[in-house]
PDB file of C-alpha atoms (C1' of nucleotides) in Angstrom:
ATOM      1  CA  MET A   1       0.135  -0.049   0.542  1.00  0.00           C
ATOM      2  CA  SER A   2       1.955   3.232  -1.574  1.00  0.00           C
ATOM      3  CA  ILE A   3       1.882   6.579   0.685  1.00  0.00           C
ATOM      4  CA  ILE A   4      -0.740   9.066  -0.256  1.00  0.00           C
ATOM      5  CA  ARG A   5       0.413  12.876  -0.200  1.00  0.00           C
ATOM      6  CA  LYS A   6      -2.410  15.336  -0.174  1.00  0.00           C
ATOM      7  CA  THR A   7      -1.465  16.621  -3.583  1.00  0.00           C
ATOM      8  CA  LYS A   8      -4.057  19.508  -4.696  1.00  0.00           C
ATOM      9  CA  THR A   9      -4.737  16.970  -7.130  1.00  0.00           C
ATOM     10  CA  VAL A  10      -5.457  14.103  -4.884  1.00  0.00           C
ATOM     11  CA  LYS A  11      -8.135  17.037  -3.044  1.00  0.00           C
ATOM     12  CA  LEU A  12      -9.827  17.792  -5.922  1.00  0.00           C
ATOM     13  CA  LEU A  13     -10.869  14.338  -6.931  1.00  0.00           C
ATOM     14  CA  LEU A  14     -11.545  13.387  -3.483  1.00  0.00           C
ATOM     15  CA  LYS A  15     -13.831  16.448  -3.340  1.00  0.00           C
ATOM     16  CA  GLU A  16     -15.551  15.026  -6.103  1.00  0.00           C
ATOM     17  CA  PHE A  17     -16.273  11.528  -4.754  1.00  0.00           C
ATOM     18  CA  ASN A  18     -17.692  12.750  -1.486  1.00  0.00           C
ATOM     19  CA  LYS A  19     -20.161  14.873  -3.455  1.00  0.00           C
ATOM     20  CA  SER A  20     -22.187  11.672  -3.464  1.00  0.00           C
ATOM     21  CA  ASN A  21     -22.163   8.261  -3.932  1.00  0.00           C
ATOM     22  CA  GLU A  22     -21.847   8.102  -7.597  1.00  0.00           C
ATOM     23  CA  ALA A  23     -19.604   5.852  -9.626  1.00  0.00           C
ATOM     24  CA  ILE A  24     -17.635   7.970 -11.439  1.00  0.00           C
ATOM     25  CA  SER A  25     -15.916   6.961 -14.871  1.00  0.00           C
ATOM     26  CA  VAL A  26     -12.130   7.986 -15.536  1.00  0.00           C
ATOM     27  CA  ILE A  27     -13.516   9.323 -18.531  1.00  0.00           C
ATOM     28  CA  GLU A  28     -15.565  11.834 -16.795  1.00  0.00           C
ATOM     29  CA  LEU A  29     -13.162  12.640 -14.629  1.00  0.00           C
ATOM     30  CA  ILE A  30      -9.960  13.331 -17.262  1.00  0.00           C
ATOM     31  CA  ASP A  31     -12.836  15.298 -18.602  1.00  0.00           C
ATOM     32  CA  LYS A  32     -14.121  17.370 -15.935  1.00  0.00           C
ATOM     33  CA  PHE A  33     -10.617  17.919 -14.836  1.00  0.00           C
ATOM     34  CA  ASN A  34      -8.534  18.227 -18.171  1.00  0.00           C
ATOM     35  CA  LYS A  35      -7.548  21.859 -17.260  1.00  0.00           C
ATOM     36  CA  LYS A  36      -6.155  20.927 -13.217  1.00  0.00           C
ATOM     37  CA  MET A  37      -4.331  17.459 -14.141  1.00  0.00           C
ATOM     38  CA  ASP A  38      -3.089  15.240 -17.002  1.00  0.00           C
ATOM     39  CA  LYS A  39      -4.943  12.403 -17.638  1.00  0.00           C
ATOM     40  CA  THR A  40      -2.055  10.497 -16.274  1.00  0.00           C
ATOM     41  CA  THR A  41      -2.050  11.910 -12.855  1.00  0.00           C
ATOM     42  CA  VAL A  42      -5.668  10.976 -12.993  1.00  0.00           C
ATOM     43  CA  TYR A  43      -5.403   7.179 -13.489  1.00  0.00           C
ATOM     44  CA  ARG A  44      -2.819   7.133 -10.885  1.00  0.00           C
ATOM     45  CA  ILE A  45      -4.317   8.814  -7.952  1.00  0.00           C
ATOM     46  CA  LEU A  46      -7.011   6.287  -8.908  1.00  0.00           C
ATOM     47  CA  ASP A  47      -5.032   3.217  -8.520  1.00  0.00           C
ATOM     48  CA  ARG A  48      -3.268   4.952  -5.514  1.00  0.00           C
ATOM     49  CA  LEU A  49      -6.803   5.954  -3.853  1.00  0.00           C
ATOM     50  CA  GLU A  50      -8.035   1.808  -4.448  1.00  0.00           C
ATOM     51  CA  ASP A  51      -5.360   0.598  -2.899  1.00  0.00           C
ATOM     52  CA  SER A  52      -5.677   2.950   0.079  1.00  0.00           C
ATOM     53  CA  ARG A  53      -9.459   1.615  -0.126  1.00  0.00           C
ATOM     54  CA  ILE A  54     -10.539   5.123   0.200  1.00  0.00           C
ATOM     55  CA  LEU A  55     -12.286   3.979  -3.093  1.00  0.00           C
ATOM     56  CA  HIS A  56     -12.897   0.742  -5.280  1.00  0.00           C
ATOM     57  CA  SER A  57     -13.280   0.096  -9.057  1.00  0.00           C
ATOM     58  CA  PHE A  58     -15.553  -2.039 -11.434  1.00  0.00           C
ATOM     59  CA  VAL A  59     -15.674  -2.236 -14.864  1.00  0.00           C
ATOM     60  CA  ASP A  60     -18.827  -0.881 -16.644  1.00  0.00           C
ATOM     61  CA  GLN A  61     -20.699  -2.905 -19.797  1.00  0.00           C
ATOM     62  CA  ASP A  62     -19.119  -0.485 -21.920  1.00  0.00           C
ATOM     63  CA  GLY A  63     -16.064  -1.853 -20.505  1.00  0.00           C
ATOM     64  CA  LEU A  64     -14.877   1.607 -18.833  1.00  0.00           C
ATOM     65  CA  LYS A  65     -13.572   1.767 -15.689  1.00  0.00           C
ATOM     66  CA  ARG A  66     -15.807   3.509 -12.857  1.00  0.00           C
ATOM     67  CA  TYR A  67     -14.816   4.738  -9.365  1.00  0.00           C
ATOM     68  CA  ALA A  68     -16.653   5.008  -6.025  1.00  0.00           C
ATOM     69  CA  LYS A  69     -16.035   5.726  -2.498  1.00  0.00           C
ATOM     70  CA  GLY A  70     -14.808   3.128  -0.514  1.00  0.00           C
ATOM     71  CA  ALA A  71     -13.715  -0.458  -0.292  1.00  0.00           C
ATOM     72  CA  SER A  72     -15.439  -2.703  -2.162  1.00  0.00           C
ATOM     73  CA  ASN A  73     -16.121  -5.570   0.186  1.00  0.00           C
ATOM     74  CA  THR A  74     -17.393  -3.232   2.706  1.00  0.00           C
ATOM     75  CA  ASP A  75     -20.858  -2.096   2.960  1.00  0.00           C
ATOM     76  CA  PHE A  76     -22.136   1.713   4.058  1.00  0.00           C
ATOM     77  CA  ASN A  77     -21.506   0.909   7.791  1.00  0.00           C
ATOM     78  CA  ASN A  78     -17.781  -0.682   6.876  1.00  0.00           C
ATOM     79  CA  GLU A  79     -19.476  -4.158   7.298  1.00  0.00           C
ATOM     80  CA  PRO A  80     -18.345  -6.980   4.898  1.00  0.00           C
ATOM     81  CA  GLU A  81     -20.789  -7.012   2.106  1.00  0.00           C
ATOM     82  CA  ILE A  82     -21.279  -7.515  -1.663  1.00  0.00           C
ATOM     83  CA  HIS A  83     -23.041  -4.496  -2.793  1.00  0.00           C
ATOM     84  CA  PRO A  84     -24.035  -4.337  -6.953  1.00  0.00           C
ATOM     85  CA  HIS A  85     -23.653  -1.690  -8.973  1.00  0.00           C
ATOM     86  CA  PHE A  86     -26.688   0.057 -11.005  1.00  0.00           C
ATOM     87  CA  LEU A  87     -26.425   1.572 -13.938  1.00  0.00           C
ATOM     88  CA  CYS A  88     -29.039   3.913 -15.539  1.00  0.00           C
ATOM     89  CA  GLU A  89     -29.362   3.600 -18.818  1.00  0.00           C
ATOM     90  CA  ASP A  90     -31.364   6.941 -19.404  1.00  0.00           C
ATOM     91  CA  CYS A  91     -29.160   9.517 -17.679  1.00  0.00           C
ATOM     92  CA  GLY A  92     -25.619   6.981 -17.693  1.00  0.00           C
ATOM     93  CA  THR A  93     -25.218   7.349 -13.658  1.00  0.00           C
ATOM     94  CA  SER A  94     -24.029   4.907 -12.005  1.00  0.00           C
ATOM     95  CA  SER A  95     -24.068   4.028  -7.866  1.00  0.00           C
ATOM     96  CA  CYS A  96     -23.473   1.778  -5.354  1.00  0.00           C
ATOM     97  CA  LEU A  97     -26.691   0.155  -4.510  1.00  0.00           C
ATOM     98  CA  PRO A  98     -26.707  -0.856  -0.123  1.00  0.00           C
ATOM     99  CA  VAL A  99     -28.521  -3.764  -0.656  1.00  0.00           C
ATOM    100  CA  THR A 100     -26.800  -7.555  -0.722  1.00  0.00           C
ATOM    101  CA  ILE A 101     -26.939 -10.370  -3.083  1.00  0.00           C
ATOM    102  CA  GLN A 102     -27.219 -13.800  -2.133  1.00  0.00           C
ATOM    103  CA  ILE A 103     -25.060 -16.066  -4.186  1.00  0.00           C
ATOM    104  CA  PRO A 104     -25.896 -19.698  -4.185  1.00  0.00           C
ATOM    105  CA  ASP A 105     -23.461 -22.463  -2.872  1.00  0.00           C
ATOM    106  CA  ILE A 106     -21.648 -23.836  -6.281  1.00  0.00           C
ATOM    107  CA  PRO A 107     -20.525 -27.198  -5.921  1.00  0.00           C
ATOM    108  CA  ASN A 108     -16.760 -27.180  -6.211  1.00  0.00           C
ATOM    109  CA  TYR A 109     -16.042 -23.763  -7.039  1.00  0.00           C
ATOM    110  CA  THR A 110     -14.760 -21.556  -5.011  1.00  0.00           C
ATOM    111  CA  ILE A 111     -15.880 -17.739  -5.208  1.00  0.00           C
ATOM    112  CA  LYS A 112     -13.744 -15.389  -3.888  1.00  0.00           C
ATOM    113  CA  SER A 113     -15.060 -11.835  -4.536  1.00  0.00           C
ATOM    114  CA  ALA A 114     -18.183 -10.949  -7.227  1.00  0.00           C
ATOM    115  CA  GLU A 115     -19.271  -7.856  -9.759  1.00  0.00           C
ATOM    116  CA  HIS A 116     -23.161  -7.533  -9.699  1.00  0.00           C
ATOM    117  CA  LEU A 117     -23.797  -4.819 -12.602  1.00  0.00           C
ATOM    118  CA  LEU A 118     -27.317  -3.761 -12.700  1.00  0.00           C
ATOM    119  CA  ILE A 119     -28.744  -1.700 -15.400  1.00  0.00           C
ATOM    120  CA  GLY A 120     -32.556   0.102 -15.829  1.00  0.00           C
ATOM    121  CA  ARG A 121     -33.819   3.220 -14.611  1.00  0.00           C
ATOM    122  CA  CYS A 122     -33.128   5.281 -11.484  1.00  0.00           C
ATOM    123  CA  LYS A 123     -35.076   6.899  -9.520  1.00  0.00           C
ATOM    124  CA  ASP A 124     -34.757   9.926 -11.594  1.00  0.00           C
ATOM    125  CA  CYS A 125     -35.968   8.428 -14.478  1.00  0.00           C
ATOM    126  CA  VAL A 126     -38.488   6.151 -13.752  1.00  0.00           C
ATOM    127  CA  SER A 127     -41.732   7.942 -15.080  1.00  0.00           C
TER     128      SER A 127
ATOM    129  CA  MET B   1     -31.473  -9.264 -36.631  1.00  0.00           C
ATOM    130  CA  SER B   2     -28.878  -9.891 -40.168  1.00  0.00           C
ATOM    131  CA  ILE B   3     -29.077 -12.500 -42.090  1.00  0.00           C
ATOM    132  CA  ILE B   4     -25.889 -15.316 -41.310  1.00  0.00           C
ATOM    133  CA  ARG B   5     -24.353 -17.036 -43.994  1.00  0.00           C
ATOM    134  CA  LYS B   6     -23.027 -20.011 -43.211  1.00  0.00           C
ATOM    135  CA  THR B   7     -19.383 -19.183 -44.368  1.00  0.00           C
ATOM    136  CA  LYS B   8     -16.256 -21.243 -43.534  1.00  0.00           C
ATOM    137  CA  THR B   9     -15.112 -18.276 -40.851  1.00  0.00           C
ATOM    138  CA  VAL B  10     -18.380 -18.702 -39.301  1.00  0.00           C
ATOM    139  CA  LYS B  11     -18.637 -22.373 -39.457  1.00  0.00           C
ATOM    140  CA  LEU B  12     -14.436 -22.251 -37.615  1.00  0.00           C
ATOM    141  CA  LEU B  13     -16.469 -19.898 -35.194  1.00  0.00           C
ATOM    142  CA  LEU B  14     -19.187 -21.812 -34.479  1.00  0.00           C
ATOM    143  CA  LYS B  15     -17.109 -25.050 -33.929  1.00  0.00           C
ATOM    144  CA  GLU B  16     -15.128 -23.560 -31.169  1.00  0.00           C
ATOM    145  CA  PHE B  17     -18.156 -22.245 -28.986  1.00  0.00           C
ATOM    146  CA  ASN B  18     -19.278 -26.253 -29.648  1.00  0.00           C
ATOM    147  CA  LYS B  19     -16.562 -27.574 -28.379  1.00  0.00           C
ATOM    148  CA  SER B  20     -17.249 -26.581 -24.277  1.00  0.00           C
ATOM    149  CA  ASN B  21     -19.842 -23.945 -22.271  1.00  0.00           C
ATOM    150  CA  GLU B  22     -16.507 -21.594 -22.007  1.00  0.00           C
ATOM    151  CA  ALA B  23     -16.591 -17.690 -22.422  1.00  0.00           C
ATOM    152  CA  ILE B  24     -14.229 -17.383 -24.754  1.00  0.00           C
ATOM    153  CA  SER B  25     -12.254 -13.738 -24.780  1.00  0.00           C
ATOM    154  CA  VAL B  26     -12.205 -11.667 -28.245  1.00  0.00           C
ATOM    155  CA  ILE B  27      -8.654 -11.959 -28.085  1.00  0.00           C
ATOM    156  CA  GLU B  28      -7.709 -15.421 -27.677  1.00  0.00           C
ATOM    157  CA  LEU B  29      -9.857 -16.150 -30.888  1.00  0.00           C
ATOM    158  CA  ILE B  30      -8.382 -13.397 -32.602  1.00  0.00           C
ATOM    159  CA  ASP B  31      -4.904 -15.193 -31.480  1.00  0.00           C
ATOM    160  CA  LYS B  32      -6.466 -18.636 -32.176  1.00  0.00           C
ATOM    161  CA  PHE B  33      -7.614 -17.700 -35.747  1.00  0.00           C
ATOM    162  CA  ASN B  34      -4.842 -15.174 -36.470  1.00  0.00           C
ATOM    163  CA  LYS B  35      -3.985 -17.636 -40.022  1.00  0.00           C
ATOM    164  CA  LYS B  36      -7.117 -18.200 -40.203  1.00  0.00           C
ATOM    165  CA  MET B  37      -9.422 -15.090 -40.299  1.00  0.00           C
ATOM    166  CA  ASP B  38      -8.799 -11.281 -39.929  1.00  0.00           C
ATOM    167  CA  LYS B  39      -9.184  -9.699 -36.529  1.00  0.00           C
ATOM    168  CA  THR B  40     -12.091  -7.219 -38.024  1.00  0.00           C
ATOM    169  CA  THR B  41     -14.088 -10.528 -39.211  1.00  0.00           C
ATOM    170  CA  VAL B  42     -13.634 -12.373 -35.580  1.00  0.00           C
ATOM    171  CA  TYR B  43     -15.225  -9.091 -34.335  1.00  0.00           C
ATOM    172  CA  ARG B  44     -17.908  -8.678 -37.212  1.00  0.00           C
ATOM    173  CA  ILE B  45     -19.340 -12.544 -36.862  1.00  0.00           C
ATOM    174  CA  LEU B  46     -19.297 -12.328 -32.351  1.00  0.00           C
ATOM    175  CA  ASP B  47     -21.520  -9.524 -34.023  1.00  0.00           C
ATOM    176  CA  ARG B  48     -23.720 -11.122 -36.073  1.00  0.00           C
ATOM    177  CA  LEU B  49     -24.223 -14.375 -33.921  1.00  0.00           C
ATOM    178  CA  GLU B  50     -24.609 -12.148 -30.807  1.00  0.00           C
ATOM    179  CA  ASP B  51     -27.568 -10.650 -32.599  1.00  0.00           C
ATOM    180  CA  SER B  52     -28.831 -13.893 -34.022  1.00  0.00           C
ATOM    181  CA  ARG B  53     -29.280 -14.903 -30.220  1.00  0.00           C
ATOM    182  CA  ILE B  54     -26.537 -17.641 -31.196  1.00  0.00           C
ATOM    183  CA  LEU B  55     -24.032 -16.448 -29.107  1.00  0.00           C
ATOM    184  CA  HIS B  56     -24.031 -13.941 -25.610  1.00  0.00           C
ATOM    185  CA  SER B  57     -21.095 -11.295 -24.789  1.00  0.00           C
ATOM    186  CA  PHE B  58     -19.889  -9.684 -21.621  1.00  0.00           C
ATOM    187  CA  VAL B  59     -17.415  -7.784 -20.069  1.00  0.00           C
ATOM    188  CA  ASP B  60     -14.690  -9.373 -17.391  1.00  0.00           C
ATOM    189  CA  GLN B  61     -12.759  -7.282 -14.644  1.00  0.00           C
ATOM    190  CA  ASP B  62      -9.926  -6.591 -17.163  1.00  0.00           C
ATOM    191  CA  GLY B  63     -12.450  -4.894 -19.826  1.00  0.00           C
ATOM    192  CA  LEU B  64     -12.354  -7.863 -22.160  1.00  0.00           C
ATOM    193  CA  LYS B  65     -15.309  -8.876 -24.059  1.00  0.00           C
ATOM    194  CA  ARG B  66     -16.222 -12.218 -23.691  1.00  0.00           C
ATOM    195  CA  TYR B  67     -18.958 -14.470 -25.309  1.00  0.00           C
ATOM    196  CA  ALA B  68     -20.403 -17.719 -25.012  1.00  0.00           C
ATOM    197  CA  LYS B  69     -23.104 -20.265 -26.383  1.00  0.00           C
ATOM    198  CA  GLY B  70     -26.658 -19.385 -25.911  1.00  0.00           C
ATOM    199  CA  ALA B  71     -28.924 -16.218 -25.661  1.00  0.00           C
ATOM    200  CA  SER B  72     -28.272 -14.346 -22.284  1.00  0.00           C
ATOM    201  CA  ASN B  73     -31.343 -14.803 -20.608  1.00  0.00           C
ATOM    202  CA  THR B  74     -32.322 -17.897 -21.203  1.00  0.00           C
ATOM    203  CA  ASP B  75     -30.322 -20.998 -19.193  1.00  0.00           C
ATOM    204  CA  PHE B  76     -29.279 -24.491 -20.997  1.00  0.00           C
ATOM    205  CA  ASN B  77     -33.007 -25.409 -21.230  1.00  0.00           C
ATOM    206  CA  ASN B  78     -34.236 -22.042 -23.078  1.00  0.00           C
ATOM    207  CA  GLU B  79     -35.992 -20.829 -19.879  1.00  0.00           C
ATOM    208  CA  PRO B  80     -35.820 -17.343 -19.116  1.00  0.00           C
ATOM    209  CA  GLU B  81     -33.139 -17.017 -16.744  1.00  0.00           C
ATOM    210  CA  ILE B  82     -30.218 -14.615 -15.720  1.00  0.00           C
ATOM    211  CA  HIS B  83     -27.291 -16.639 -14.654  1.00  0.00           C
ATOM    212  CA  PRO B  84     -24.169 -15.624 -12.900  1.00  0.00           C
ATOM    213  CA  HIS B  85     -20.809 -15.714 -15.464  1.00  0.00           C
ATOM    214  CA  PHE B  86     -17.376 -17.213 -13.390  1.00  0.00           C
ATOM    215  CA  LEU B  87     -13.915 -16.463 -14.177  1.00  0.00           C
ATOM    216  CA  CYS B  88     -10.834 -18.546 -12.747  1.00  0.00           C
ATOM    217  CA  GLU B  89      -7.947 -16.624 -11.715  1.00  0.00           C
ATOM    218  CA  ASP B  90      -6.289 -19.259 -11.235  1.00  0.00           C
ATOM    219  CA  CYS B  91      -6.849 -21.165 -15.474  1.00  0.00           C
ATOM    220  CA  GLY B  92      -8.297 -18.110 -16.798  1.00  0.00           C
ATOM    221  CA  THR B  93     -10.969 -19.832 -17.936  1.00  0.00           C
ATOM    222  CA  SER B  94     -14.794 -18.504 -17.972  1.00  0.00           C
ATOM    223  CA  SER B  95     -18.092 -20.049 -18.061  1.00  0.00           C
ATOM    224  CA  CYS B  96     -21.728 -20.158 -17.694  1.00  0.00           C
ATOM    225  CA  LEU B  97     -22.886 -21.113 -14.156  1.00  0.00           C
ATOM    226  CA  PRO B  98     -26.163 -23.587 -14.296  1.00  0.00           C
ATOM    227  CA  VAL B  99     -27.261 -21.061 -11.220  1.00  0.00           C
ATOM    228  CA  THR B 100     -30.155 -18.625 -11.002  1.00  0.00           C
ATOM    229  CA  ILE B 101     -28.917 -15.480  -8.885  1.00  0.00           C
ATOM    230  CA  GLN B 102     -32.213 -13.871  -6.654  1.00  0.00           C
ATOM    231  CA  ILE B 103     -32.048  -9.402  -7.082  1.00  0.00           C
ATOM    232  CA  PRO B 104     -33.719  -8.196  -4.681  1.00  0.00           C
ATOM    233  CA  ASP B 105     -36.158  -5.762  -5.327  1.00  0.00           C
ATOM    234  CA  ILE B 106     -34.953  -2.078  -5.156  1.00  0.00           C
ATOM    235  CA  PRO B 107     -37.409   0.571  -4.251  1.00  0.00           C
ATOM    236  CA  ASN B 108     -37.813   2.910  -7.287  1.00  0.00           C
ATOM    237  CA  TYR B 109     -35.183   1.390  -9.588  1.00  0.00           C
ATOM    238  CA  THR B 110     -36.584  -0.643 -12.762  1.00  0.00           C
ATOM    239  CA  ILE B 111     -33.827  -3.705 -13.094  1.00  0.00           C
ATOM    240  CA  LYS B 112     -33.799  -4.600 -16.517  1.00  0.00           C
ATOM    241  CA  SER B 113     -31.012  -6.840 -16.644  1.00  0.00           C
ATOM    242  CA  ALA B 114     -27.844  -7.889 -15.215  1.00  0.00           C
ATOM    243  CA  GLU B 115     -24.307  -9.113 -15.055  1.00  0.00           C
ATOM    244  CA  HIS B 116     -22.773 -11.285 -12.605  1.00  0.00           C
ATOM    245  CA  LEU B 117     -19.577 -11.867 -12.223  1.00  0.00           C
ATOM    246  CA  LEU B 118     -17.795 -14.151  -9.747  1.00  0.00           C
ATOM    247  CA  ILE B 119     -14.332 -14.832  -9.076  1.00  0.00           C
ATOM    248  CA  GLY B 120     -12.619 -17.469  -8.148  1.00  0.00           C
ATOM    249  CA  ARG B 121     -11.173 -21.075  -8.291  1.00  0.00           C
ATOM    250  CA  CYS B 122     -12.701 -23.644 -11.304  1.00  0.00           C
ATOM    251  CA  LYS B 123     -13.526 -27.254 -10.131  1.00  0.00           C
ATOM    252  CA  ASP B 124      -9.818 -28.015 -12.061  1.00  0.00           C
ATOM    253  CA  CYS B 125      -7.631 -25.490  -9.773  1.00  0.00           C
ATOM    254  CA  VAL B 126      -9.826 -25.876  -6.686  1.00  0.00           C
ATOM    255  CA  SER B 127      -7.062 -28.195  -4.813  1.00  0.00           C
TER     256      SER B 127
ATOM    257  C1'  DT C   1      12.449  28.428   8.447  1.00  0.00           C
ATOM    258  C1'  DT C   2      14.829  25.800   5.525  1.00  0.00           C
ATOM    259  C1'  DT C   3      16.872  21.733   3.766  1.00  0.00           C
ATOM    260  C1'  DC C   4      16.128  17.134   1.978  1.00  0.00           C
ATOM    261  C1'  DC C   5      13.904  12.931   0.112  1.00  0.00           C
ATOM    262  C1'  DT C   6      11.037  11.021  -2.802  1.00  0.00           C
ATOM    263  C1'  DA C   7       6.776  10.683  -3.796  1.00  0.00           C
ATOM    264  C1'  DC C   8       3.777  12.740  -7.658  1.00  0.00           C
ATOM    265  C1'  DT C   9       2.916  15.134 -12.031  1.00  0.00           C
ATOM    266  C1'  DG C  10       3.336  16.275 -16.773  1.00  0.00           C
ATOM    267  C1'  DC C  11       4.629  15.696 -21.176  1.00  0.00           C
ATOM    268  C1'  DA C  12       4.991  12.409 -25.150  1.00  0.00           C
ATOM    269  C1'  DA C  13       5.240   8.430 -26.813  1.00  0.00           C
ATOM    270  C1'  DT C  14       3.194   3.446 -26.613  1.00  0.00           C
ATOM    271  C1'  DT C  15      -0.004  -0.230 -25.774  1.00  0.00           C
ATOM    272  C1'  DA C  16      -3.735  -2.727 -26.951  1.00  0.00           C
ATOM    273  C1'  DA C  17      -9.136  -3.524 -27.619  1.00  0.00           C
ATOM    274  C1'  DG C  18     -12.231  -2.119 -30.932  1.00  0.00           C
ATOM    275  C1'  DT C  19     -13.966   0.040 -35.340  1.00  0.00           C
ATOM    276  C1'  DT C  20     -14.692   2.471 -40.056  1.00  0.00           C
ATOM    277  C1'  DG C  21     -14.214   2.336 -44.704  1.00  0.00           C
ATOM    278  C1'  DC C  22     -13.795   0.259 -49.057  1.00  0.00           C
ATOM    279  C1'  DA C  23     -12.915  -2.560 -52.775  1.00  0.00           C
ATOM    280  C1'  DT C  24     -13.084  -7.446 -53.679  1.00  0.00           C
ATOM    281  C1'  DT C  25     -14.766 -12.169 -52.642  1.00  0.00           C
ATOM    282  C1'  DA C  26     -18.031 -16.225 -52.323  1.00  0.00           C
ATOM    283  C1'  DA C  27     -22.447 -17.444 -50.153  1.00  0.00           C
ATOM    284  C1'  DA C  28     -26.974 -18.458 -51.674  1.00  0.00           C
ATOM    285  C1'  DC C  29     -31.262 -18.333 -54.277  1.00  0.00           C
ATOM    286  C1'  DA C  30     -33.692 -17.879 -58.848  1.00  0.00           C
TER     287       DA C  30
ATOM    288  C1'  DT D   1     -25.009 -21.010 -64.220  1.00  0.00           C
ATOM    289  C1'  DG D   2     -25.441 -15.897 -63.301  1.00  0.00           C
ATOM    290  C1'  DT D   3     -26.558 -12.383 -60.142  1.00  0.00           C
ATOM    291  C1'  DT D   4     -26.969 -10.275 -55.826  1.00  0.00           C
ATOM    292  C1'  DT D   5     -25.253  -8.797 -51.855  1.00  0.00           C
ATOM    293  C1'  DA D   6     -23.808 -10.643 -47.282  1.00  0.00           C
ATOM    294  C1'  DA D   7     -19.502 -10.994 -45.840  1.00  0.00           C
ATOM    295  C1'  DT D   8     -13.987 -11.083 -45.844  1.00  0.00           C
ATOM    296  C1'  DG D   9      -9.179  -8.670 -45.721  1.00  0.00           C
ATOM    297  C1'  DC D  10      -6.962  -4.799 -45.493  1.00  0.00           C
ATOM    298  C1'  DA D  11      -5.284  -0.370 -43.932  1.00  0.00           C
ATOM    299  C1'  DA D  12      -6.181   3.282 -41.780  1.00  0.00           C
ATOM    300  C1'  DC D  13      -7.985   5.056 -37.121  1.00  0.00           C
ATOM    301  C1'  DT D  14     -10.412   5.855 -32.710  1.00  0.00           C
ATOM    302  C1'  DT D  15     -10.018   5.796 -27.499  1.00  0.00           C
ATOM    303  C1'  DA D  16      -8.734   3.651 -22.998  1.00  0.00           C
ATOM    304  C1'  DA D  17      -5.170   2.662 -20.665  1.00  0.00           C
ATOM    305  C1'  DT D  18      -0.083   2.383 -19.463  1.00  0.00           C
ATOM    306  C1'  DT D  19       5.023   3.631 -19.504  1.00  0.00           C
ATOM    307  C1'  DG D  20       9.436   6.243 -18.903  1.00  0.00           C
ATOM    308  C1'  DC D  21      11.732  10.242 -17.865  1.00  0.00           C
ATOM    309  C1'  DA D  22      12.562  14.510 -16.502  1.00  0.00           C
ATOM    310  C1'  DG D  23      10.892  17.911 -13.124  1.00  0.00           C
ATOM    311  C1'  DT D  24       8.041  19.673  -8.839  1.00  0.00           C
ATOM    312  C1'  DA D  25       6.336  20.233  -4.597  1.00  0.00           C
ATOM    313  C1'  DG D  26       4.944  17.254  -0.228  1.00  0.00           C
ATOM    314  C1'  DG D  27       6.466  17.168   4.248  1.00  0.00           C
ATOM    315  C1'  DA D  28       9.156  14.642   7.580  1.00  0.00           C
ATOM    316  C1'  DA D  29      13.208  16.337   9.999  1.00  0.00           C
ATOM    317  C1'  DA D  30      17.093  19.111  11.226  1.00  0.00           C
TER     318       DA D  30
END
DNA sequence: TTTCCTACTGCAATTAAGTTGCATTAAACA
DNA sequence: TGTTTAATGCAACTTAATTGCAGTAGGAAA
C-alpha cells in the first residue's frame, strides 16, 4: 500500500467523490479535470486511492472503469458485504446499491469475489 | 436481426464454441484464428452471432469482451433466466454457471438486465 | 524556516482493444 | 450458371489505458 500525499490534485478528486455516492468513470474525471491535471495523473491517483481502500472500482458494460467511494467488500457501515452496482440506461449515472446479493453455493467452485452490475432506470428516470 | 451466411469463418467459430460451454474472449479467438481470418472478421461474426442470439457476451474484470453459447437471458433449457459468469483467477477460463441469482427488490429502481461476474477457483483448480 | 528526500506530476510516446471505409470475394437462391 | 448482396481482408483510425523520464512539490526532519 503506497503512501498517499495530499496533493492539490488528490484533494480535487477526493472532493469530487465526496459530493455523492455515484460511481464515476475515469473518462468523466479526465474530461472534468482536463484543465486541472493530466489524464495520467487521474489514472495514477485513482490507482493509489483504490490501493488505500478509499475508493473501489469496477468495469461497466461498456468496458469503462468506474470508481466509487469506499472499499469494494464493505458496505456503508464498513461491514463486509458485496454490493451491486447500478447503471441507469437513461441518464448514464451509476451508483452503489445498498443491498446484498446472495450467491448460491456452487459445488466444486470457490468464489472469492463478485461483481454485480444491474442495468435499468434510476429513481430520477423512472416515469 | 441480420441474415447469417454459413461461411467458412462462421463455421470455424461456431465449431470452437461447440467444443465446450466456456466463455471465450475476443482476443483469444483473434489469436487462435489469426492464420484463418482477420480480426475484423472475428469481431463482425461475433456481433452477428450475438444478434442472432446464438451467442451472448459480457465484459470481464479486465474490460475484455467474452462470448459464450446461447442467449443471455436464457438458461441451458431455454427458460428465461439470468445466469452468472465465472472467471477462474488461476487458469483464466471462464464459463456460464447454471444457477440463478436472486436480485432483491430495490425501491424506485427498475432493473432491466443484470450481469453477474464471480471470481475464484474453478473445479479443476481447487486443490 | 530551510533543507532534503522521494512521492508525485506532466508530457510525449506507446500499447492494446475495438471500429470504420472500401474494394473484392463468395454464399446462396432463382 | 449467373446475379445479388452478405461477408471478408486490409489499412487506417479511434479510444482507453500504460510507460519512461525529467522536473516539481509534499512533508518530515534538522
